[in-house]
Short mmCIF file of C-alpha atoms in Angstrom, two decimals:
data_model
loop_
_atom_site.label_atom_id
_atom_site.label_comp_id
_atom_site.label_asym_id
_atom_site.label_seq_id
_atom_site.Cartn_x
_atom_site.Cartn_y
_atom_site.Cartn_z
CA MET A 105 0.00 0.00 0.00
CA SER A 106 1.00 3.61 -0.46
CA THR A 107 -0.32 6.95 0.66
CA SER A 108 -1.34 8.00 -2.84
CA SER A 109 -3.79 10.88 -2.73
CA ILE A 110 -7.42 10.45 -3.66
CA ILE A 111 -6.98 12.52 -6.81
CA ASN A 112 -4.00 10.46 -7.98
CA THR A 113 -6.01 7.29 -7.55
CA VAL A 114 -9.09 8.51 -9.41
CA SER A 115 -7.08 10.19 -12.17
CA SER A 116 -6.02 6.84 -13.58
CA ILE A 117 -9.70 5.87 -13.80
CA ILE A 118 -10.71 9.16 -15.40
CA ASN A 119 -8.06 8.60 -18.05
CA MET A 120 -9.79 5.34 -18.98
CA VAL A 121 -13.06 7.10 -19.85
CA SER A 122 -13.66 7.05 -23.61
CA ASP A 123 -16.30 9.79 -23.57
CA GLU A 124 -14.12 12.91 -23.81
CA LYS A 125 -16.82 15.26 -22.54
CA LEU A 126 -17.46 13.07 -19.50
CA LYS A 127 -13.72 12.80 -18.91
CA GLN A 128 -13.48 16.59 -18.95
CA ALA A 129 -16.44 17.00 -16.59
CA LEU A 130 -14.87 14.59 -14.10
CA SER A 131 -11.40 16.17 -14.29
CA GLN A 132 -12.71 19.70 -13.93
CA SER A 133 -14.97 18.84 -11.01
CA PHE A 134 -12.06 17.46 -8.99
CA LEU A 135 -9.92 20.44 -9.94
CA GLU A 136 -12.55 23.05 -9.12
CA ALA A 137 -13.49 21.35 -5.83
CA SER A 138 -9.87 20.93 -4.73
CA GLU A 139 -10.47 22.71 -1.40
CA ALA A 140 -13.23 20.28 -0.48
CA LEU A 141 -11.07 17.36 -1.57
CA GLN A 142 -8.27 18.63 0.65
CA HIS A 143 -10.60 18.42 3.65
CA CYS A 144 -10.95 14.70 2.90
CA GLU A 145 -7.18 14.31 2.61
CA ASN A 146 -6.67 16.20 5.88
CA PHE A 147 -8.95 13.79 7.69
CA PHE A 148 -7.06 10.71 6.53
CA ASP A 149 -3.74 12.39 7.30
CA LEU A 150 -4.87 12.96 10.88
CA LEU A 151 -6.62 9.64 11.46
CA PRO A 152 -3.56 7.44 12.18
CA THR A 153 -1.81 10.02 14.40
CA HIS A 154 -3.72 9.39 17.64
CA CYS A 155 -5.65 6.76 19.56
CA TRP A 156 -9.14 8.23 19.51
CA SER A 157 -11.83 8.11 22.17
CA SER A 158 -14.83 5.84 21.70
CA LYS A 159 -17.04 8.90 21.26
CA MET A 160 -14.86 10.23 18.46
CA LEU A 161 -14.72 6.87 16.72
CA ALA A 162 -18.50 6.49 17.07
CA THR A 163 -18.95 9.88 15.43
CA PHE A 164 -16.72 8.82 12.58
CA PHE A 165 -18.28 5.41 12.01
CA ASN A 166 -21.85 6.67 12.09
CA SER A 167 -21.12 9.72 9.93
CA TRP A 168 -18.94 7.88 7.40
CA LYS A 169 -21.61 5.22 7.02
CA ALA A 170 -24.09 7.96 6.11
CA THR A 171 -21.83 9.03 3.25
CA HIS A 172 -21.42 5.54 1.80
CA LEU A 173 -24.15 2.94 2.18
CA LYS A 174 -26.81 3.95 -0.38
CA MET A 175 -28.44 0.67 -1.41
CA LEU A 176 -32.00 1.98 -0.93
CA GLY A 177 -31.34 4.94 -3.21
CA ILE A 178 -29.79 2.73 -5.89
CA TYR A 179 -32.72 0.32 -5.73
CA SER A 180 -35.17 3.20 -5.98
CA LEU A 181 -33.39 4.62 -9.03
CA SER A 182 -33.47 1.20 -10.71
CA CYS A 183 -37.19 0.94 -9.96
CA ARG A 184 -37.79 4.38 -11.51
CA LEU A 185 -36.05 3.24 -14.68
CA GLN A 186 -38.13 0.04 -14.75
CA ARG A 187 -41.37 1.93 -14.22
CA LEU A 188 -40.52 4.34 -17.03
CA ALA A 189 -39.62 1.39 -19.28
CA LEU A 190 -43.10 -0.09 -18.91
CA THR A 191 -44.61 3.06 -20.43
CA LYS A 192 -42.50 2.83 -23.61
CA ASP A 193 -42.52 0.88 -26.85
CA THR A 194 -40.23 -2.09 -27.49
CA GLN A 195 -36.86 -0.48 -28.30
CA GLU A 196 -37.06 2.24 -25.65
CA ARG A 197 -38.36 -0.29 -23.15
CA GLU A 198 -35.40 -2.59 -23.72
CA GLN A 199 -32.93 0.29 -23.41
CA LEU A 200 -34.49 1.53 -20.16
CA LEU A 201 -34.63 -1.97 -18.70
CA LEU A 202 -30.97 -2.38 -19.60
CA ALA A 203 -30.18 0.96 -17.94
CA SER A 204 -32.00 -0.25 -14.83
CA ALA A 205 -30.07 -3.52 -14.82
CA PHE A 206 -26.74 -1.75 -15.23
CA ASN A 207 -27.53 0.66 -12.40
CA ALA A 208 -28.66 -2.17 -10.13
CA GLU A 209 -25.39 -4.00 -10.76
CA THR A 210 -23.61 -1.49 -8.51
CA SER A 211 -25.35 -2.97 -5.47
CA HIS A 212 -24.86 -6.68 -6.18
CA GLU A 213 -21.88 -6.89 -3.80
CA ASP A 214 -23.59 -4.61 -1.29
CA LEU A 215 -26.50 -7.03 -1.11
CA GLY A 216 -24.22 -10.07 -0.88
CA LEU A 217 -25.70 -11.75 -3.96
CA ASP A 218 -22.56 -13.79 -4.62
CA TYR A 219 -21.27 -13.88 -1.04
CA GLU A 220 -23.76 -16.12 0.75
CA GLY A 221 -25.99 -13.16 1.48
CA VAL A 222 -23.46 -11.30 3.62
CA THR A 223 -24.30 -7.65 3.02
CA HIS A 224 -21.91 -4.75 3.10
CA THR A 225 -24.00 -3.34 5.93
CA ALA A 226 -23.01 -6.38 7.99
CA LEU A 227 -19.37 -5.92 6.97
CA TYR A 228 -19.52 -2.27 8.00
CA GLU A 229 -20.87 -3.27 11.41
CA ASP A 230 -17.96 -5.69 11.79
CA PHE A 231 -15.62 -2.85 10.83
CA ALA A 232 -17.02 -0.48 13.46
CA ASN A 233 -17.42 -3.13 16.15
CA SER A 234 -13.78 -4.17 15.74
CA PHE A 235 -12.81 -0.79 17.17
CA LEU A 236 -15.78 -0.10 19.44
CA GLY A 237 -17.11 -3.43 20.66
CA ASN A 238 -20.57 -2.89 22.15
CA TYR A 239 -20.33 0.90 22.18
CA PRO A 240 -23.63 2.25 20.72
CA TRP A 241 -22.11 3.97 17.69
CA GLN A 242 -25.28 3.58 15.63
CA LEU A 243 -27.26 6.04 17.76
CA ASP A 244 -28.42 9.09 15.83
CA GLU A 245 -26.51 11.39 18.16
CA TYR A 246 -23.25 10.18 16.62
CA CYS A 247 -24.18 11.20 13.07
CA LEU A 248 -22.93 14.70 12.28
CA PRO A 249 -25.61 17.02 10.82
CA GLN A 250 -23.46 17.49 7.71
CA ALA A 251 -23.41 13.71 7.18
CA CYS A 252 -27.18 13.44 7.62
CA ASP A 253 -27.63 16.25 5.09
CA PHE A 254 -25.32 14.48 2.64
CA LYS A 255 -27.22 11.21 3.00
CA ASN A 256 -30.55 12.95 2.43
CA TRP A 257 -29.17 14.77 -0.61
CA ILE A 258 -27.98 11.50 -2.16
CA TYR A 259 -31.38 9.90 -1.55
CA HIS A 260 -33.25 12.89 -3.02
CA ASN A 261 -31.07 12.81 -6.14
CA MET A 262 -31.80 9.16 -6.77
CA VAL A 263 -35.45 9.00 -5.73
CA VAL A 264 -36.95 12.44 -6.43
CA ASP A 265 -34.71 14.42 -8.77
CA ASP A 266 -34.36 13.92 -12.53
CA ILE A 267 -33.24 10.38 -13.36
CA SER A 268 -30.13 11.63 -15.15
CA ASN A 269 -29.06 13.42 -11.95
CA GLY A 270 -29.62 10.19 -10.05
CA LEU A 271 -27.33 8.39 -12.48
CA PHE A 272 -24.72 11.18 -12.28
CA THR A 273 -24.82 10.84 -8.49
CA ASN A 274 -24.40 7.08 -8.47
CA MET A 275 -21.68 7.26 -11.11
CA PHE A 276 -19.64 9.87 -9.30
CA SER A 277 -19.99 8.17 -5.92
CA GLU A 278 -18.38 5.06 -7.38
CA ILE A 279 -15.31 6.77 -8.82
CA TYR A 280 -14.83 8.94 -5.73
CA ASN A 281 -15.29 6.00 -3.39
CA HIS A 282 -12.56 4.08 -5.20
CA GLY A 283 -10.14 6.86 -4.33
CA GLU A 284 -11.38 7.30 -0.79
CA TYR A 285 -11.46 3.61 0.10
CA THR A 286 -7.94 3.22 -1.25
CA ARG A 287 -6.83 6.11 0.96
CA ALA A 288 -8.80 4.84 3.95
CA LEU A 289 -7.32 1.34 3.75
CA PHE A 290 -3.83 2.71 4.28
CA ALA A 291 -4.89 5.13 7.03
CA PHE A 292 -6.78 2.53 9.06
CA SER A 293 -4.05 -0.05 8.60
CA GLU A 294 -1.56 2.45 10.01
CA LEU A 295 -3.91 3.32 12.88
CA ILE A 296 -4.21 -0.36 13.82
CA GLU A 297 -0.46 -0.94 13.65
CA LYS A 298 0.22 2.01 15.93
CA TYR A 299 -2.48 1.73 18.58
CA TYR A 300 -4.23 -1.66 18.51
CA ARG A 301 -3.07 -5.13 19.40
CA PHE A 302 -5.10 -6.95 16.79
CA SER A 303 -4.14 -10.41 15.68
CA SER A 304 -3.70 -10.80 11.92
CA GLU A 305 -7.21 -12.31 11.79
CA GLU A 306 -8.70 -9.44 13.80
CA LYS A 307 -7.00 -6.89 11.58
CA GLU A 308 -8.25 -8.62 8.45
CA LYS A 309 -11.80 -8.63 9.82
CA ALA A 310 -11.55 -4.99 10.85
CA LEU A 311 -10.42 -3.90 7.40
CA PHE A 312 -12.48 -6.32 5.33
CA TYR A 313 -15.27 -3.83 4.57
CA ILE A 314 -12.80 -1.35 3.10
CA GLY A 315 -10.69 -4.03 1.46
CA VAL A 316 -13.51 -5.59 -0.56
CA HIS A 317 -14.17 -2.22 -2.19
CA VAL A 318 -10.53 -1.84 -3.20
CA ALA A 319 -9.80 -5.44 -4.21
CA ASP A 320 -10.28 -6.15 -7.92
CA GLU A 321 -11.17 -2.45 -8.34
CA THR A 322 -14.80 -3.16 -7.45
CA GLU A 323 -15.80 0.50 -7.40
CA VAL A 324 -14.13 1.08 -10.76
CA ALA A 325 -16.31 -1.60 -12.35
CA HIS A 326 -19.35 0.01 -10.70
CA PHE A 327 -18.44 3.40 -12.12
CA GLN A 328 -18.09 1.96 -15.60
CA VAL A 329 -21.41 0.16 -15.45
CA VAL A 330 -23.29 3.33 -14.41
CA VAL A 331 -21.75 5.08 -17.42
CA LYS A 332 -23.39 2.33 -19.50
CA ALA A 333 -26.69 2.93 -17.67
CA LEU A 334 -26.50 6.64 -18.43
CA ASN A 335 -25.82 5.99 -22.12
CA GLU A 336 -28.78 3.62 -22.40
CA TYR A 337 -31.04 6.11 -20.64
CA SER A 338 -29.89 8.88 -22.96
CA LYS A 339 -30.63 6.78 -26.06
CA ALA A 340 -34.02 5.64 -24.78
CA THR A 341 -35.20 9.14 -23.96
CA ASN A 342 -33.50 10.74 -26.97
CA THR A 343 -31.92 13.22 -24.57
CA PRO A 344 -28.28 14.27 -24.90
CA ILE A 345 -26.15 13.97 -21.78
CA ASP A 346 -25.89 17.35 -20.05
CA TYR A 347 -22.18 17.41 -19.23
CA THR A 348 -22.40 20.89 -17.70
CA GLN A 349 -25.02 19.68 -15.24
CA ALA A 350 -22.93 16.59 -14.59
CA LYS A 351 -19.90 18.68 -13.64
CA LEU A 352 -21.98 20.88 -11.34
CA LEU A 353 -23.37 17.83 -9.58
CA PHE A 354 -19.91 16.24 -9.26
CA LYS A 355 -18.60 19.46 -7.69
CA GLU A 356 -21.55 19.65 -5.33
CA TYR A 357 -20.93 16.05 -4.29
CA LEU A 358 -17.34 16.86 -3.35
CA THR A 359 -18.28 20.13 -1.67
CA ARG A 360 -20.94 18.51 0.49
CA LEU A 361 -18.68 15.60 1.36
CA GLY A 362 -15.84 17.99 2.14
CA THR A 363 -17.97 19.67 4.80
CA VAL A 364 -18.51 16.27 6.46
CA MET A 365 -14.81 15.44 6.52
CA GLU A 366 -13.89 18.94 7.67
CA ALA A 367 -16.34 18.67 10.57
CA LEU A 368 -14.87 15.31 11.56
CA THR A 369 -11.35 16.74 11.42
CA ILE A 370 -12.36 19.70 13.58
CA GLU A 371 -13.76 17.35 16.23
CA MET A 372 -10.58 15.28 16.14
CA ARG A 373 -8.41 18.36 16.60
CA GLN A 374 -10.60 19.47 19.49
CA GLU A 375 -10.03 16.09 21.14
CA ILE A 376 -6.26 16.45 20.64
CA ASN A 377 -6.28 19.94 22.13
CA ALA A 378 -8.38 18.83 25.11
CA ALA A 379 -5.91 16.01 25.82
CA LYS A 380 -3.00 18.46 25.64
CA HIS A 381 -4.78 20.79 28.06
CA LEU A 382 -5.31 17.97 30.57
CA LEU A 383 -1.63 17.08 30.37
CA SER A 384 -0.58 20.69 30.92
CA VAL A 385 -2.67 21.12 34.08
CA SER A 386 -1.93 17.73 35.58
#
């Protein structure tokens, strides 16, 4: 593993995109939202530097979960495509059903379809519980308001907003997540090595949720399949892809996520400063 930045990781995927206008929209969104992206980098830089309190870890695990697990939104978007398909004639119907199937493919692993039904929600719980045991990290009080807002925004995009915006959202989440999970795997591995006495089996279990997203470039395949879904939707509706709108949504995704990671980093720094104050007065 290496500490490659999120942007370095996703850039190699962007370069694989054959649609030049989509490639440009992706590249420009990361460039123009560089400040927000830096907030994400700052968080992962800070994560392995201290042994955090259970409250701080609970805030992270609950809030980070809100920015990632989106199976309900994906399923809803696929259902919207199916419902639209049933109102169309043969060719458009087939294209929309194919778009729905491609979009749904991004949640096959999440639902555990080929993994004996073990969902990614269960893996995430194992991830959090490895660090927190029975600590009640899933209580609403541990989800930052910015993370709740982000989760609701994602859901609205996929369930209520224009279908193309739902597809843009799912597409961008996959390419960003590939970069973030890659970064997170290194940061959490370093955190464990420094501050936890996990056996090799315990460490593997703790990191398995992140690892399965990085292994075999799972999120990359998901990104590519949503691009296919978008293309099928565009053909079926005879609507050109709005690359300007795509870039704006990609930037908003990063900006909203950056506020979540910035808030987490602020809380972590407050915990560091409080610990330093206790040491100075003791």
